PDB file of C-alpha atoms in Angstrom:
ATOM      1  CA  MET H1169       0.994  20.925  20.404  1.00  0.00           C
ATOM      2  CA  CYS H1170      -2.503  20.381  21.994  1.00  0.00           C
ATOM      3  CA  TYR H1171      -2.535  19.976  25.796  1.00  0.00           C
ATOM      4  CA  SER H1172      -6.210  20.965  26.453  1.00  0.00           C
ATOM      5  CA  THR H1173      -9.585  20.086  24.437  1.00  0.00           C
ATOM      6  CA  ALA H1174     -13.213  20.432  25.043  1.00  0.00           C
ATOM      7  CA  LEU H1175     -16.153  18.045  24.181  1.00  0.00           C
ATOM      8  CA  ARG H1176     -19.177  19.861  25.188  1.00  0.00           C
ATOM      9  CA  LYS H1177     -21.673  17.770  23.452  1.00  0.00           C
ATOM     10  CA  GLU H1178     -24.236  15.444  25.219  1.00  0.00           C
ATOM     11  CA  ARG H1179     -23.919  11.732  24.328  1.00  0.00           C
ATOM     12  CA  GLU H1180     -27.136  11.802  22.095  1.00  0.00           C
ATOM     13  CA  LYS H1181     -25.695  14.328  20.169  1.00  0.00           C
ATOM     14  CA  VAL H1182     -22.202  12.866  19.738  1.00  0.00           C
ATOM     15  CA  GLU H1183     -23.921   9.753  18.409  1.00  0.00           C
ATOM     16  CA  GLN H1184     -26.505  11.517  16.377  1.00  0.00           C
ATOM     17  CA  ARG H1185     -23.678  13.378  14.747  1.00  0.00           C
ATOM     18  CA  LEU H1186     -21.832  10.270  13.991  1.00  0.00           C
ATOM     19  CA  LEU H1187     -24.299   8.157  12.461  1.00  0.00           C
ATOM     20  CA  ASN H1188     -22.768   8.352   9.191  1.00  0.00           C
ATOM     21  CA  GLN H1189     -19.437   6.735  10.429  1.00  0.00           C
ATOM     22  CA  SER H1190     -21.071   3.141  10.630  1.00  0.00           C
ATOM     23  CA  GLY H1191     -23.786   4.056  13.215  1.00  0.00           C
ATOM     24  CA  VAL H1192     -21.084   4.694  16.026  1.00  0.00           C
ATOM     25  CA  LYS H1193     -22.562   4.173  19.528  1.00  0.00           C
ATOM     26  CA  ILE H1194     -20.682   5.136  22.922  1.00  0.00           C
ATOM     27  CA  GLU H1195     -19.779   1.748  24.274  1.00  0.00           C
ATOM     28  CA  THR H1196     -20.086   2.700  28.091  1.00  0.00           C
ATOM     29  CA  PRO H1197     -22.727   5.485  28.099  1.00  0.00           C
ATOM     30  CA  ASN H1198     -22.884   5.648  31.817  1.00  0.00           C
ATOM     31  CA  GLU H1199     -19.051   6.684  31.885  1.00  0.00           C
ATOM     32  CA  TYR H1200     -19.515   9.471  29.214  1.00  0.00           C
ATOM     33  CA  ASN H1201     -18.771  12.746  30.887  1.00  0.00           C
ATOM     34  CA  PRO H1202     -18.833  15.853  28.358  1.00  0.00           C
ATOM     35  CA  TYR H1203     -16.309  18.723  29.505  1.00  0.00           C
ATOM     36  CA  PHE H1204     -15.517  22.470  28.899  1.00  0.00           C
ATOM     37  CA  HIS H1205     -11.995  22.037  29.517  1.00  0.00           C
ATOM     38  CA  LEU H1206      -9.797  18.815  29.861  1.00  0.00           C
ATOM     39  CA  ASN H1207      -6.290  19.448  30.871  1.00  0.00           C
ATOM     40  CA  GLY H1208      -3.989  16.741  29.639  1.00  0.00           C
ATOM     41  CA  PHE H1209      -1.809  16.795  32.297  1.00  0.00           C
ATOM     42  CA  THR H1210      -4.550  15.384  34.562  1.00  0.00           C
ATOM     43  CA  HIS H1211      -4.622  12.517  32.333  1.00  0.00           C
ATOM     44  CA  GLY H1212      -8.467  12.424  32.066  1.00  0.00           C
ATOM     45  CA  ASN H1213     -10.335  10.433  29.509  1.00  0.00           C
ATOM     46  CA  LEU H1214     -10.534  11.548  25.720  1.00  0.00           C
ATOM     47  CA  TYR H1215     -13.109   9.510  23.823  1.00  0.00           C
ATOM     48  CA  ILE H1216     -11.735   7.577  21.020  1.00  0.00           C
ATOM     49  CA  ILE H1217     -12.950   5.251  17.853  1.00  0.00           C
ATOM     50  CA  LYS H1218     -10.421   2.421  17.747  1.00  0.00           C
ATOM     51  CA  MET H1219      -8.975   1.114  14.328  1.00  0.00           C
ATOM     52  CA  ASP H1220     -10.503  -2.251  14.654  1.00  0.00           C
ATOM     53  CA  GLU H1221     -13.708  -1.250  16.210  1.00  0.00           C
ATOM     54  CA  HIS H1222     -15.354   1.508  13.794  1.00  0.00           C
ATOM     55  CA  ASP H1223     -18.660   1.521  15.649  1.00  0.00           C
ATOM     56  CA  LYS H1224     -17.812   2.071  19.204  1.00  0.00           C
ATOM     57  CA  ILE H1225     -16.736   4.915  21.202  1.00  0.00           C
ATOM     58  CA  TYR H1226     -14.353   4.253  24.196  1.00  0.00           C
ATOM     59  CA  PRO H1227     -12.810   6.329  26.927  1.00  0.00           C
ATOM     60  CA  ALA H1228      -8.826   6.381  26.841  1.00  0.00           C
ATOM     61  CA  SER H1229      -6.724   8.152  29.198  1.00  0.00           C
ATOM     62  CA  TRP H1230      -4.611  10.910  27.749  1.00  0.00           C
ATOM     63  CA  GLY H1231      -1.063   9.971  27.382  1.00  0.00           C
ATOM     64  CA  LEU H1232      -0.075   6.923  25.867  1.00  0.00           C
ATOM     65  CA  ILE H1233       1.878   4.194  27.293  1.00  0.00           C
ATOM     66  CA  PRO H1234       3.552   1.817  25.320  1.00  0.00           C
ATOM     67  CA  ASP H1235       3.724  -1.985  25.991  1.00  0.00           C
ATOM     68  CA  TRP H1236       7.272  -1.823  27.316  1.00  0.00           C
ATOM     69  CA  ALA H1237       6.370   0.713  30.053  1.00  0.00           C
ATOM     70  CA  SER H1238       3.156  -1.185  31.396  1.00  0.00           C
ATOM     71  CA  HIS H1239       5.137  -2.551  34.578  1.00  0.00           C
ATOM     72  CA  ASN H1240       5.334   1.320  35.800  1.00  0.00           C
ATOM     73  CA  SER H1241       2.833   3.558  33.949  1.00  0.00           C
ATOM     74  CA  VAL H1242       3.249   6.065  36.546  1.00  0.00           C
ATOM     75  CA  GLU H1243       7.072   6.550  36.516  1.00  0.00           C
ATOM     76  CA  PHE H1244       6.806   6.382  32.732  1.00  0.00           C
ATOM     77  CA  ARG H1245       4.412   9.545  32.691  1.00  0.00           C
ATOM     78  CA  LYS H1246       6.679  11.426  35.035  1.00  0.00           C
ATOM     79  CA  LYS H1247       9.775  11.111  32.845  1.00  0.00           C
ATOM     80  CA  SER H1248       7.801  11.067  29.439  1.00  0.00           C
ATOM     81  CA  ASN H1249       5.038  13.318  27.648  1.00  0.00           C
ATOM     82  CA  THR H1250       2.906  11.360  25.490  1.00  0.00           C
ATOM     83  CA  LEU H1251      -0.057  13.786  25.481  1.00  0.00           C
ATOM     84  CA  ASN H1252       0.895  14.404  21.750  1.00  0.00           C
ATOM     85  CA  ALA H1253       2.948  12.899  19.300  1.00  0.00           C
ATOM     86  CA  ARG H1254       4.709  14.619  16.403  1.00  0.00           C
ATOM     87  CA  SER H1255       3.653  12.980  12.974  1.00  0.00           C
ATOM     88  CA  GLU H1256       6.768  13.518  11.427  1.00  0.00           C
ATOM     89  CA  SER H1257       8.465  11.029  13.816  1.00  0.00           C
ATOM     90  CA  ILE H1258       5.790   8.459  15.021  1.00  0.00           C
ATOM     91  CA  PHE H1259       7.598   5.512  13.243  1.00  0.00           C
ATOM     92  CA  GLU H1260      10.844   6.617  14.845  1.00  0.00           C
ATOM     93  CA  LYS H1261       9.725   6.892  18.292  1.00  0.00           C
ATOM     94  CA  ALA H1262       9.739   3.703  20.535  1.00  0.00           C
ATOM     95  CA  SER H1263       6.635   5.075  22.447  1.00  0.00           C
ATOM     96  CA  PHE H1264       4.509   5.232  19.367  1.00  0.00           C
ATOM     97  CA  LYS H1265       5.852   3.274  16.228  1.00  0.00           C
ATOM     98  CA  ASN H1266       3.882   0.028  17.052  1.00  0.00           C
ATOM     99  CA  SER H1267       0.752   2.194  17.662  1.00  0.00           C
ATOM    100  CA  ALA H1268       1.177   3.965  14.689  1.00  0.00           C
ATOM    101  CA  ASN H1269       1.200   0.870  12.175  1.00  0.00           C
ATOM    102  CA  GLU H1270      -1.464  -0.916  14.181  1.00  0.00           C
ATOM    103  CA  LYS H1271      -3.672   0.967  16.626  1.00  0.00           C
ATOM    104  CA  ARG H1272      -4.465   4.243  15.078  1.00  0.00           C
ATOM    105  CA  CYS H1273      -7.605   5.976  16.235  1.00  0.00           C
ATOM    106  CA  LEU H1274     -10.118   8.904  16.076  1.00  0.00           C
ATOM    107  CA  ILE H1275     -10.360  11.230  18.865  1.00  0.00           C
ATOM    108  CA  LEU H1276     -13.680  13.226  19.564  1.00  0.00           C
ATOM    109  CA  ALA H1277     -13.498  16.898  20.383  1.00  0.00           C
ATOM    110  CA  ASP H1278     -15.571  20.199  19.522  1.00  0.00           C
ATOM    111  CA  GLY H1279     -12.908  22.593  20.412  1.00  0.00           C
ATOM    112  CA  PHE H1280      -9.204  22.913  21.936  1.00  0.00           C
ATOM    113  CA  TYR H1281      -7.100  25.354  23.417  1.00  0.00           C
ATOM    114  CA  GLU H1282      -3.682  27.141  22.003  1.00  0.00           C
ATOM    115  CA  PRO H1283      -1.370  29.615  23.633  1.00  0.00           C
ATOM    116  CA  HIS H1284      -0.856  32.739  21.479  1.00  0.00           C
ATOM    117  CA  HIS H1285       2.014  34.900  22.492  1.00  0.00           C
ATOM    118  CA  GLU H1286       1.928  38.619  22.827  1.00  0.00           C
ATOM    119  CA  ASN H1287       4.924  40.716  24.189  1.00  0.00           C
ATOM    120  CA  GLY H1288       6.243  37.550  26.017  1.00  0.00           C
ATOM    121  CA  ILE H1289       2.925  36.663  27.752  1.00  0.00           C
ATOM    122  CA  ALA H1290       0.916  33.423  26.789  1.00  0.00           C
ATOM    123  CA  LEU H1291      -2.733  34.122  26.141  1.00  0.00           C
ATOM    124  CA  PRO H1292      -5.204  31.124  25.690  1.00  0.00           C
ATOM    125  CA  TYR H1293      -7.133  30.923  22.469  1.00  0.00           C
ATOM    126  CA  PHE H1294     -10.291  28.557  22.010  1.00  0.00           C
ATOM    127  CA  CYS H1295     -10.186  27.118  18.583  1.00  0.00           C
ATOM    128  CA  PHE H1296     -13.493  25.653  17.112  1.00  0.00           C
ATOM    129  CA  GLN H1297     -15.374  24.846  13.883  1.00  0.00           C
ATOM    130  CA  PRO H1298     -18.622  26.770  13.820  1.00  0.00           C
ATOM    131  CA  THR H1299     -21.345  25.480  11.756  1.00  0.00           C
ATOM    132  CA  GLU H1300     -25.205  26.634  11.182  1.00  0.00           C
ATOM    133  CA  GLU H1301     -26.229  23.824  13.390  1.00  0.00           C
ATOM    134  CA  PHE H1302     -23.624  24.100  15.973  1.00  0.00           C
ATOM    135  CA  PRO H1303     -22.438  27.722  16.077  1.00  0.00           C
ATOM    136  CA  GLU H1304     -20.437  27.253  19.346  1.00  0.00           C
ATOM    137  CA  GLY H1305     -18.327  24.723  17.541  1.00  0.00           C
ATOM    138  CA  ASP H1306     -19.247  21.274  15.644  1.00  0.00           C
ATOM    139  CA  LEU H1307     -17.627  18.090  16.616  1.00  0.00           C
ATOM    140  CA  PHE H1308     -14.494  16.933  14.728  1.00  0.00           C
ATOM    141  CA  LEU H1309     -12.095  14.288  14.827  1.00  0.00           C
ATOM    142  CA  PHE H1310      -8.420  14.142  15.733  1.00  0.00           C
ATOM    143  CA  ALA H1311      -5.690  11.496  14.091  1.00  0.00           C
ATOM    144  CA  GLY H1312      -4.634   9.616  17.197  1.00  0.00           C
ATOM    145  CA  LEU H1313      -2.951   6.817  18.330  1.00  0.00           C
ATOM    146  CA  TYR H1314      -3.807   4.329  21.088  1.00  0.00           C
ATOM    147  CA  ASN H1315      -2.535   1.257  23.079  1.00  0.00           C
ATOM    148  CA  GLU H1316      -4.304  -1.194  25.217  1.00  0.00           C
ATOM    149  CA  LEU H1317      -2.610  -2.663  28.682  1.00  0.00           C
ATOM    150  CA  ASP H1318      -4.949  -5.146  30.102  1.00  0.00           C
ATOM    151  CA  GLU H1319      -8.309  -3.355  29.767  1.00  0.00           C
ATOM    152  CA  GLU H1320      -7.008   0.132  30.172  1.00  0.00           C
ATOM    153  CA  LEU H1321      -6.957   2.273  26.910  1.00  0.00           C
ATOM    154  CA  THR H1322      -4.332   5.023  26.600  1.00  0.00           C
ATOM    155  CA  THR H1323      -4.273   7.661  23.487  1.00  0.00           C
ATOM    156  CA  THR H1324      -2.097  10.401  22.137  1.00  0.00           C
ATOM    157  CA  ILE H1325      -3.167  13.211  19.757  1.00  0.00           C
ATOM    158  CA  LEU H1326      -1.047  13.832  16.633  1.00  0.00           C
ATOM    159  CA  THR H1327       0.268  17.005  15.530  1.00  0.00           C
ATOM    160  CA  VAL H1328       1.580  18.866  12.581  1.00  0.00           C
ATOM    161  CA  GLU H1329       3.154  21.789  11.257  1.00  0.00           C
ATOM    162  CA  ALA H1330       0.566  24.526  11.654  1.00  0.00           C
ATOM    163  CA  ASN H1331      -1.164  26.000   8.595  1.00  0.00           C
ATOM    164  CA  ASP H1332      -1.497  29.732   7.781  1.00  0.00           C
ATOM    165  CA  PHE H1333      -4.476  30.360  10.204  1.00  0.00           C
ATOM    166  CA  PHE H1334      -2.831  28.358  13.044  1.00  0.00           C
ATOM    167  CA  SER H1335       0.765  29.944  12.655  1.00  0.00           C
ATOM    168  CA  GLU H1336      -0.971  33.099  13.551  1.00  0.00           C
ATOM    169  CA  VAL H1337      -2.860  31.525  16.610  1.00  0.00           C
ATOM    170  CA  HIS H1338       0.172  29.114  17.956  1.00  0.00           C
ATOM    171  CA  ASN H1339       2.559  31.714  16.824  1.00  0.00           C
ATOM    172  CA  LYS H1340       5.706  30.567  18.797  1.00  0.00           C
ATOM    173  CA  LYS H1341       5.991  26.821  18.118  1.00  0.00           C
ATOM    174  CA  LYS H1342       3.743  26.910  15.122  1.00  0.00           C
ATOM    175  CA  ARG H1343       2.190  23.494  15.599  1.00  0.00           C
ATOM    176  CA  MET H1344      -1.272  22.162  15.395  1.00  0.00           C
ATOM    177  CA  PRO H1345      -3.406  18.899  16.175  1.00  0.00           C
ATOM    178  CA  LEU H1346      -4.191  16.895  13.129  1.00  0.00           C
ATOM    179  CA  VAL H1347      -7.849  17.250  12.479  1.00  0.00           C
ATOM    180  CA  LEU H1348      -8.923  14.911  10.033  1.00  0.00           C
ATOM    181  CA  ASP H1349     -10.949  15.764   6.889  1.00  0.00           C
ATOM    182  CA  ASP H1350     -14.262  13.689   6.438  1.00  0.00           C
ATOM    183  CA  SER H1351     -12.568  12.390   3.093  1.00  0.00           C
ATOM    184  CA  VAL H1352      -9.801  10.689   5.016  1.00  0.00           C
ATOM    185  CA  LEU H1353     -11.360   9.103   7.979  1.00  0.00           C
ATOM    186  CA  GLU H1354     -11.694   5.552   6.117  1.00  0.00           C
ATOM    187  CA  ASP H1355      -8.318   5.625   4.929  1.00  0.00           C
ATOM    188  CA  TRP H1356      -7.004   6.536   8.235  1.00  0.00           C
ATOM    189  CA  PHE H1357      -8.132   3.009   9.545  1.00  0.00           C
ATOM    190  CA  ASP H1358      -6.994   0.951   6.364  1.00  0.00           C
ATOM    191  CA  ASP H1359      -4.778  -1.712   7.906  1.00  0.00           C
ATOM    192  CA  GLY H1360      -3.215  -2.243   4.164  1.00  0.00           C
ATOM    193  CA  MET H1361      -1.770   1.268   4.343  1.00  0.00           C
ATOM    194  CA  ASN H1362       2.156   1.632   4.548  1.00  0.00           C
ATOM    195  CA  GLN H1363       4.264   3.951   6.033  1.00  0.00           C
ATOM    196  CA  SER H1364       4.643   6.096   3.293  1.00  0.00           C
ATOM    197  CA  GLN H1365       0.929   6.435   2.685  1.00  0.00           C
ATOM    198  CA  ILE H1366       0.386   7.118   6.331  1.00  0.00           C
ATOM    199  CA  ASN H1367       2.933   9.950   6.460  1.00  0.00           C
ATOM    200  CA  GLU H1368       1.398  11.321   3.145  1.00  0.00           C
ATOM    201  CA  LEU H1369      -2.398  11.122   4.720  1.00  0.00           C
ATOM    202  CA  MET H1370      -0.959  13.122   7.841  1.00  0.00           C
ATOM    203  CA  ALA H1371       0.729  15.785   5.465  1.00  0.00           C
ATOM    204  CA  PHE H1372      -2.265  16.513   3.592  1.00  0.00           C
ATOM    205  CA  GLY H1373      -5.082  15.335   5.593  1.00  0.00           C
ATOM    206  CA  PHE H1374      -6.197  18.302   7.613  1.00  0.00           C
ATOM    207  CA  SER H1375      -9.650  19.169   7.782  1.00  0.00           C
ATOM    208  CA  THR H1376     -10.867  21.737   5.019  1.00  0.00           C
ATOM    209  CA  LYS H1377     -13.737  23.091   7.136  1.00  0.00           C
ATOM    210  CA  LYS H1378     -12.686  26.642   8.545  1.00  0.00           C
ATOM    211  CA  PHE H1379     -11.633  27.166  12.229  1.00  0.00           C
ATOM    212  CA  LYS H1380     -12.267  30.154  14.116  1.00  0.00           C
ATOM    213  CA  ALA H1381     -10.231  31.203  17.380  1.00  0.00           C
ATOM    214  CA  HIS H1382     -10.720  33.938  20.209  1.00  0.00           C
ATOM    215  CA  GLN H1383      -8.845  34.571  23.347  1.00  0.00           C
ATOM    216  CA  VAL H1384     -10.540  33.248  26.588  1.00  0.00           C
ATOM    217  CA  SER H1385      -9.830  33.720  30.186  1.00  0.00           C
ATOM    218  CA  ARG H1386      -6.212  33.173  31.544  1.00  0.00           C
ATOM    219  CA  ASP H1387      -7.864  31.369  34.198  1.00  0.00           C
ATOM    220  CA  LEU H1388      -6.856  28.402  32.093  1.00  0.00           C
ATOM    221  CA  TYR H1389      -3.461  28.686  33.153  1.00  0.00           C
ATOM    222  CA  LYS H1390      -3.880  29.017  36.905  1.00  0.00           C
ATOM    223  CA  LYS H1391      -3.625  26.390  39.352  1.00  0.00           C
ATOM    224  CA  GLY H1392      -6.628  25.587  41.881  1.00  0.00           C
ATOM    225  CA  VAL H1393      -9.150  26.929  39.419  1.00  0.00           C
ATOM    226  CA  ASN H1394     -12.000  24.805  38.270  1.00  0.00           C
ATOM    227  CA  THR H1395     -11.733  25.636  34.480  1.00  0.00           C
ATOM    228  CA  ASN H1396     -14.146  22.929  33.304  1.00  0.00           C
ATOM    229  CA  ARG H1397     -17.039  25.601  33.430  1.00  0.00           C
ATOM    230  CA  PRO H1398     -18.931  26.976  30.486  1.00  0.00           C
ATOM    231  CA  TYR H1399     -17.224  30.660  30.944  1.00  0.00           C
ATOM    232  CA  ILE H1400     -13.993  28.877  29.938  1.00  0.00           C
ATOM    233  CA  VAL H1401     -14.762  28.887  26.456  1.00  0.00           C
ATOM    234  CA  GLU H1402     -16.400  32.386  26.264  1.00  0.00           C
ATOM    235  CA  LYS H1403     -14.582  35.391  24.212  1.00  0.00           C
ATOM    236  CA  VAL H1404     -12.905  37.769  26.478  1.00  0.00           C
ATOM    237  CA  THR H1405     -12.796  41.437  25.598  1.00  0.00           C
ATOM    238  CA  LYS H1406     -10.109  41.065  22.691  1.00  0.00           C
ATOM    239  CA  GLN H1407     -11.690  40.501  19.223  1.00  0.00           C
ATOM    240  CA  THR H1408     -11.808  37.037  17.552  1.00  0.00           C
ATOM    241  CA  LEU H1409      -8.644  36.229  15.494  1.00  0.00           C
ATOM    242  CA  PHE H1410      -9.071  36.921  12.035  1.00  0.00           C
TER     243      PHE H1410
END
């Protein structure tokens, strides 16, 4: 599962980093707001690249709302958690199956948070991909689904069974968000893929770039604390995992 993310880079850095992705530009630059911590249950905006518009980045409310729930989206979100979608069942779930075939997307991030359990206590860990240019965490792309209701976009992050690294981090439920490898990004947008091909991509398309993870402040789990601040990604006393 992935209910908390980070996207700390300013607009210019995001666009520069994605220039090799068909000259991607943020469609509404005045509405772009980077963040250190976004809690999915606030249904704030993630930033996505849609399947049918490869060169534009749009804000999309976190928590996909299917067409059949558009008449009362607030009530739907009270009853249904669509912040994540399990990759193994997206073609079976009514909330996701239409989007799985026709409305796949890429979701921008440069970090996310997962709970690591020790002695029955959940400890938040920040997960990121360090590079020489961005040691604090490079930009990466989640596999996602989206839907469009009137002019509002909503989205969900796909999850898969955890690999060896994330089985140690997210050691209770052993899931991880699907961060796509650069080599499969174009395939993810291929409208000619059938369900079997999409399932295979989700099973084997996780990024080959190495992740790191370290424990961060348990403020992340406290109500009434503003955690959208730089300190929330900083390592606390415990050493970096692995």
